[in-house]
């Protein structure tokens, strides 16, 4: 029988590094978010704000040029880098990589992202990995072709059930033990960390597995996965252990959903969750 350890406050507390009292801007994480399209302008904004709210110092948000004005007007806290094309192309990737800071810690790619061709995505992933950037991949970035460039690179993928099937060719089981077994097996085979989203998240690096039971029906609203992606990238920017970062992000995302659900019930939005992140994270704050 495959067993997974349920996440608890005490477990997650060990996964969130303390902040140095003498730290300077940039030392608590620099994150890149790449996403968005003509239709889905909000997804990368939610991810970016979630990364900021979890304590990241700087967030660079790269979106198609058609989305730049809307993204900039949403928050003055985001550093917006326009993609030169409306979709992710090789030319857009080359321009983006040239504009990035050299001390980037982590990146999350795929939320609402329109991709012109698969090779442009692979080029972006390889370029960031060559810069020793820790990656989280979601949504349109979850294609089978990307798996070949991920082994031994400390990458997290965050699929829901449908994306899991597209990525690995299997439908996740409805039975907890079988579901955990699937996640653990593919994580080991592909040498990645998988965060399978659902009413009960399953997180594994192929050796250890955690579960995060949410039971918050209101979290089916669009954008909760984008918030999670931002949290994953924010955690990766501070803790370069992919399993611990994915587990902490899943737990915090669930806590924020629970908190908002208590206030709004089935009428919550993902933007409400952004506002709840500081409240759920403050008990984990430590300064050394």
Coordinates of N, CA and C in Angstrom, one line a residue, residues 53-189:
X53 N 2.8 38.4 -2.3 CA 2.1 38.3 -1.0 C 2.7 37.3 -0.1
X54 N 3.4 36.3 -0.7 CA 4.0 35.3 0.1 C 5.4 35.7 0.6
X55 N 5.8 36.9 0.3 CA 7.1 37.5 0.9 C 8.2 37.6 -0.1
X56 N 8.0 37.4 -1.4 CA 9.0 37.6 -2.4 C 9.3 39.1 -2.6
X57 N 10.6 39.4 -2.7 CA 11.0 40.8 -2.8 C 10.6 41.4 -4.2
X58 N 10.9 40.7 -5.3 CA 10.7 41.3 -6.6 C 10.0 40.2 -7.5
X59 N 9.0 40.7 -8.3 CA 8.3 39.8 -9.2 C 8.3 40.5 -10.6
X60 N 8.9 39.8 -11.6 CA 8.9 40.3 -13.0 C 7.8 39.5 -13.7
X61 N 6.9 40.2 -14.3 CA 5.7 39.6 -15.0 C 5.8 39.8 -16.4
X62 N 6.0 38.8 -17.2 CA 6.2 38.9 -18.6 C 4.9 38.4 -19.3
X63 N 4.2 39.3 -20.0 CA 3.0 39.0 -20.7 C 3.0 39.5 -22.1
X64 N 2.2 39.0 -23.0 CA 2.1 39.6 -24.4 C 1.8 41.1 -24.4
X65 N 2.4 41.8 -25.3 CA 2.3 43.2 -25.3 C 0.8 43.7 -25.3
X66 N -0.1 42.9 -25.8 CA -1.5 43.3 -25.8 C -2.0 43.4 -24.3
X67 N -1.4 42.7 -23.4 CA -1.8 42.6 -22.0 C -1.0 43.6 -21.1
X68 N -0.1 44.3 -21.6 CA 0.8 45.0 -20.7 C 0.1 46.1 -20.0
X69 N -0.7 46.9 -20.7 CA -1.4 48.0 -20.0 C -2.3 47.6 -18.9
X70 N -3.1 46.5 -19.1 CA -4.0 46.0 -18.1 C -3.2 45.4 -16.9
X71 N -2.1 44.8 -17.2 CA -1.2 44.2 -16.1 C -0.6 45.3 -15.3
X72 N -0.1 46.3 -15.9 CA 0.6 47.4 -15.2 C -0.5 48.2 -14.4
X73 N -1.7 48.4 -14.9 CA -2.7 49.1 -14.2 C -3.3 48.4 -13.0
X74 N -3.1 47.1 -13.0 CA -3.6 46.3 -11.9 C -2.8 46.5 -10.6
X75 N -1.5 46.6 -10.7 CA -0.7 46.8 -9.5 C 0.6 47.5 -9.9
X76 N 1.0 48.5 -9.1 CA 2.3 49.2 -9.3 C 3.4 48.3 -8.7
X77 N 3.1 47.3 -8.1 CA 4.1 46.4 -7.4 C 4.8 45.5 -8.4
X78 N 4.2 45.3 -9.6 CA 4.7 44.3 -10.6 C 5.7 45.0 -11.5
X79 N 6.8 44.3 -11.9 CA 7.7 44.8 -12.9 C 7.3 44.1 -14.2
X80 N 6.7 44.8 -15.1 CA 6.2 44.1 -16.3 C 7.2 44.2 -17.5
X81 N 7.4 43.0 -18.0 CA 8.3 42.9 -19.2 C 7.4 42.4 -20.4
X82 N 7.2 43.2 -21.4 CA 6.4 42.8 -22.5 C 7.0 41.7 -23.3
X83 N 6.2 40.7 -23.7 CA 6.6 39.8 -24.8 C 6.4 40.5 -26.1
X84 N 7.3 40.4 -27.0 CA 7.2 41.2 -28.2 C 6.2 40.7 -29.2
X85 N 5.7 39.5 -29.0 CA 4.6 39.0 -29.8 C 3.4 38.7 -29.0
X86 N 2.3 38.4 -29.6 CA 1.0 38.1 -28.9 C 1.0 36.7 -28.3
X87 N 1.9 35.9 -28.9 CA 2.1 34.5 -28.4 C 3.5 34.3 -28.1
X88 N 3.8 33.2 -27.4 CA 5.2 32.8 -27.1 C 5.9 32.3 -28.4
X89 N 6.8 33.1 -28.9 CA 7.6 32.7 -30.0 C 9.1 32.6 -29.7
X90 N 9.9 32.0 -30.5 CA 11.3 31.9 -30.2 C 11.9 33.3 -30.1
X91 N 11.5 34.2 -31.0 CA 12.0 35.6 -31.0 C 11.6 36.3 -29.7
X92 N 10.3 36.1 -29.2 CA 9.9 36.7 -27.9 C 10.7 36.1 -26.8
X93 N 11.0 34.8 -26.8 CA 11.8 34.2 -25.8 C 13.2 34.8 -25.7
X94 N 13.8 35.0 -26.9 CA 15.2 35.6 -27.0 C 15.2 37.0 -26.4
X95 N 14.2 37.8 -26.7 CA 14.1 39.1 -26.2 C 13.9 39.1 -24.7
X96 N 13.1 38.2 -24.2 CA 12.8 38.1 -22.8 C 14.0 37.7 -22.0
X97 N 14.7 36.6 -22.4 CA 15.9 36.2 -21.7 C 16.9 37.3 -21.6
X98 N 17.1 38.0 -22.7 CA 18.0 39.1 -22.7 C 17.7 40.2 -21.7
X99 N 16.4 40.4 -21.4 CA 16.0 41.4 -20.5 C 15.9 41.0 -19.0
X100 N 16.1 39.8 -18.7 CA 16.0 39.3 -17.3 C 17.2 39.6 -16.4
X101 N 16.9 39.8 -15.1 CA 18.0 40.0 -14.2 C 18.8 38.7 -14.1
X102 N 20.1 38.9 -13.8 CA 21.0 37.7 -13.7 C 20.8 36.9 -12.4
X103 N 20.2 37.6 -11.4 CA 20.1 36.9 -10.1 C 18.7 36.4 -9.9
X104 N 18.0 36.0 -11.0 CA 16.6 35.4 -10.9 C 16.7 34.1 -10.1
X105 N 15.8 33.9 -9.2 CA 15.8 32.7 -8.3 C 14.8 31.6 -8.9
X106 N 13.6 32.0 -9.3 CA 12.6 31.0 -9.7 C 11.7 31.6 -10.8
X107 N 11.0 30.8 -11.4 CA 10.1 31.2 -12.5 C 8.9 30.2 -12.5
X108 N 7.7 30.8 -12.9 CA 6.6 29.9 -13.2 C 6.0 30.3 -14.5
X109 N 5.8 29.3 -15.3 CA 5.4 29.5 -16.7 C 4.1 28.7 -17.1
X110 N 3.3 29.4 -17.9 CA 2.1 28.7 -18.5 C 0.8 29.2 -18.2
X111 N 0.6 30.0 -17.2 CA -0.8 30.4 -16.8 C -1.4 31.3 -17.8
X112 N -2.4 30.7 -18.5 CA -3.1 31.5 -19.6 C -2.2 31.8 -20.8
X113 N -1.1 31.2 -20.9 CA -0.1 31.5 -21.9 C -0.5 30.9 -23.3
X114 N -0.5 31.8 -24.3 CA -0.7 31.3 -25.7 C 0.7 31.0 -26.3
X115 N 0.9 29.8 -26.7 CA 2.2 29.4 -27.3 C 2.1 29.2 -28.8
X116 N 3.0 29.9 -29.5 CA 3.0 29.8 -31.0 C 3.4 28.4 -31.4
X117 N 4.5 27.9 -30.8 CA 5.0 26.5 -31.2 C 5.7 26.0 -30.0
X118 N 5.7 24.6 -29.9 CA 6.3 23.9 -28.8 C 7.8 24.3 -28.6
X119 N 8.5 24.4 -29.7 CA 9.9 24.7 -29.5 C 10.3 26.0 -28.8
X120 N 9.4 27.0 -28.9 CA 9.6 28.2 -28.2 C 9.5 28.0 -26.7
X121 N 8.5 27.2 -26.3 CA 8.4 26.9 -24.9 C 9.7 26.1 -24.4
X122 N 10.1 25.1 -25.2 CA 11.3 24.4 -24.8 C 12.5 25.3 -24.7
X123 N 12.6 26.2 -25.6 CA 13.7 27.1 -25.6 C 13.7 28.0 -24.4
X124 N 12.5 28.4 -24.0 CA 12.4 29.2 -22.7 C 12.8 28.4 -21.5
X125 N 12.3 27.2 -21.4 CA 12.6 26.3 -20.3 C 14.1 26.0 -20.2
X126 N 14.7 25.6 -21.3 CA 16.1 25.4 -21.4 C 17.0 26.6 -21.0
X127 N 16.6 27.7 -21.5 CA 17.3 28.9 -21.2 C 17.3 29.3 -19.7
X128 N 16.2 29.1 -19.1 CA 16.1 29.4 -17.6 C 16.8 28.4 -16.8
X129 N 16.7 27.1 -17.2 CA 17.4 26.1 -16.5 C 19.0 26.3 -16.6
X130 N 19.4 26.8 -17.8 CA 20.8 27.0 -17.9 C 21.3 28.2 -17.0
X131 N 20.3 29.0 -16.6 CA 20.6 30.1 -15.7 C 20.5 29.7 -14.2
X132 N 20.3 28.4 -14.0 CA 20.1 27.8 -12.7 C 18.8 28.4 -12.0
X133 N 17.8 28.7 -12.8 CA 16.5 29.1 -12.2 C 15.7 27.9 -11.9
X134 N 15.1 27.9 -10.7 CA 14.1 26.8 -10.4 C 12.8 27.1 -11.0
X135 N 12.2 26.1 -11.6 CA 11.0 26.2 -12.4 C 9.8 25.6 -11.9
X136 N 8.6 26.2 -12.1 CA 7.3 25.6 -11.9 C 6.6 25.7 -13.2
X137 N 6.0 24.6 -13.7 CA 5.3 24.7 -15.0 C 3.8 24.3 -14.7
X138 N 3.0 25.1 -15.4 CA 1.5 24.9 -15.2 C 0.8 25.1 -16.6
X139 N -0.5 24.7 -16.6 CA -1.4 25.0 -17.7 C -0.8 24.6 -19.1
X140 N -0.6 25.6 -20.0 CA -0.2 25.3 -21.4 C 1.2 24.9 -21.4
X141 N 2.0 25.1 -20.4 CA 3.4 24.6 -20.4 C 3.5 23.1 -20.1
X142 N 2.4 22.5 -19.7 CA 2.4 21.1 -19.4 C 2.1 20.2 -20.6
X143 N 3.1 20.0 -21.4 CA 3.0 19.2 -22.6 C 4.1 18.1 -22.5
X144 N 3.8 16.9 -23.1 CA 4.7 15.8 -23.0 C 6.1 16.1 -23.4
X145 N 6.3 16.9 -24.5 CA 7.6 17.2 -25.0 C 8.5 17.9 -24.0
X146 N 8.0 18.6 -23.1 CA 8.8 19.3 -22.1 C 9.5 18.3 -21.1
X147 N 9.0 17.2 -21.0 CA 9.5 16.2 -20.0 C 11.0 15.8 -20.3
X148 N 11.3 15.8 -21.5 CA 12.7 15.4 -21.9 C 13.8 16.3 -21.4
X149 N 13.4 17.6 -21.1 CA 14.5 18.6 -20.7 C 14.5 18.8 -19.2
X150 N 13.6 18.1 -18.5 CA 13.4 18.4 -17.1 C 14.2 17.5 -16.1
X151 N 14.6 16.3 -16.4 CA 15.3 15.4 -15.5 C 16.5 16.1 -14.8
X152 N 16.6 15.9 -13.5 CA 17.8 16.4 -12.7 C 17.9 17.9 -12.8
X153 N 16.8 18.6 -12.9 CA 16.8 20.0 -13.0 C 16.0 20.7 -11.9
X154 N 15.4 19.9 -11.0 CA 14.7 20.5 -9.9 C 13.5 21.4 -10.4
X155 N 12.6 20.7 -11.0 CA 11.4 21.4 -11.6 C 10.1 20.8 -11.0
X156 N 9.2 21.7 -10.8 CA 7.8 21.3 -10.3 C 6.8 21.4 -11.4
X157 N 6.0 20.5 -11.6 CA 4.8 20.6 -12.5 C 3.6 20.5 -11.6
X158 N 2.6 21.3 -12.0 CA 1.4 21.5 -11.1 C 0.1 21.2 -11.9
X159 N -0.1 20.0 -12.4 CA -1.3 19.7 -13.2 C -2.6 19.4 -12.4
X160 N -3.7 19.8 -13.0 CA -5.0 19.2 -12.5 C -5.1 17.9 -13.3
X161 N -6.2 17.2 -13.0 CA -6.4 15.8 -13.6 C -6.3 15.8 -15.1
X162 N -6.9 16.7 -15.8 CA -6.8 16.7 -17.3 C -5.4 17.0 -17.8
X163 N -4.7 17.9 -17.1 CA -3.3 18.2 -17.5 C -2.4 17.0 -17.2
X164 N -2.7 16.3 -16.1 CA -1.9 15.1 -15.7 C -2.0 14.1 -16.9
X165 N -3.3 13.9 -17.4 CA -3.5 12.9 -18.4 C -2.7 13.3 -19.7
X166 N -2.8 14.6 -20.0 CA -2.1 15.1 -21.2 C -0.6 14.9 -21.1
X167 N -0.1 15.2 -19.9 CA 1.4 15.1 -19.6 C 1.9 13.7 -19.6
X168 N 1.2 12.8 -18.9 CA 1.7 11.5 -18.6 C 1.0 10.4 -19.3
X169 N -0.2 10.7 -19.9 CA -0.9 9.6 -20.6 C -1.8 8.8 -19.8
X170 N -2.0 9.1 -18.5 CA -2.9 8.3 -17.6 C -3.8 9.3 -16.9
X171 N -5.1 8.8 -16.7 CA -6.0 9.5 -15.9 C -5.8 9.2 -14.4
X172 N -5.7 10.3 -13.6 CA -5.5 10.0 -12.1 C -6.6 9.2 -11.5
X173 N -6.3 8.3 -10.7 CA -7.3 7.4 -10.1 C -8.1 8.2 -9.1
X174 N -9.4 7.8 -8.9 CA -10.2 8.4 -7.9 C -9.9 7.8 -6.5
X175 N -9.1 6.8 -6.4 CA -8.8 6.2 -5.1 C -7.5 6.7 -4.6
X176 N -7.5 7.1 -3.4 CA -6.3 7.9 -2.8 C -5.0 7.1 -3.0
X177 N -5.0 5.9 -2.6 CA -3.7 5.1 -2.7 C -3.2 5.0 -4.1
X178 N -4.1 4.7 -5.0 CA -3.7 4.5 -6.4 C -3.3 5.9 -7.0
X179 N -4.0 6.9 -6.6 CA -3.6 8.3 -7.1 C -2.2 8.7 -6.6
X180 N -1.9 8.4 -5.3 CA -0.6 8.7 -4.8 C 0.5 7.8 -5.5
X181 N 0.1 6.6 -5.8 CA 1.1 5.7 -6.4 C 1.4 6.2 -7.8
X182 N 0.4 6.7 -8.5 CA 0.6 7.2 -9.9 C 1.6 8.5 -9.8
X183 N 1.3 9.4 -8.9 CA 2.1 10.6 -8.8 C 3.5 10.3 -8.5
X184 N 3.7 9.4 -7.5 CA 5.0 9.0 -7.1 C 5.8 8.3 -8.2
X185 N 5.1 7.4 -8.9 CA 5.7 6.7 -10.0 C 6.2 7.6 -11.1
X186 N 5.4 8.5 -11.6 CA 5.7 9.4 -12.7 C 6.8 10.4 -12.2
X187 N 6.7 10.9 -10.9 CA 7.7 11.8 -10.4 C 9.1 11.1 -10.4
X188 N 9.1 9.8 -10.1 CA 10.4 9.1 -10.1 C 10.9 8.9 -11.5
X189 N 10.0 8.4 -12.4 CA 10.4 8.1 -13.7 C 10.9 9.4 -14.5

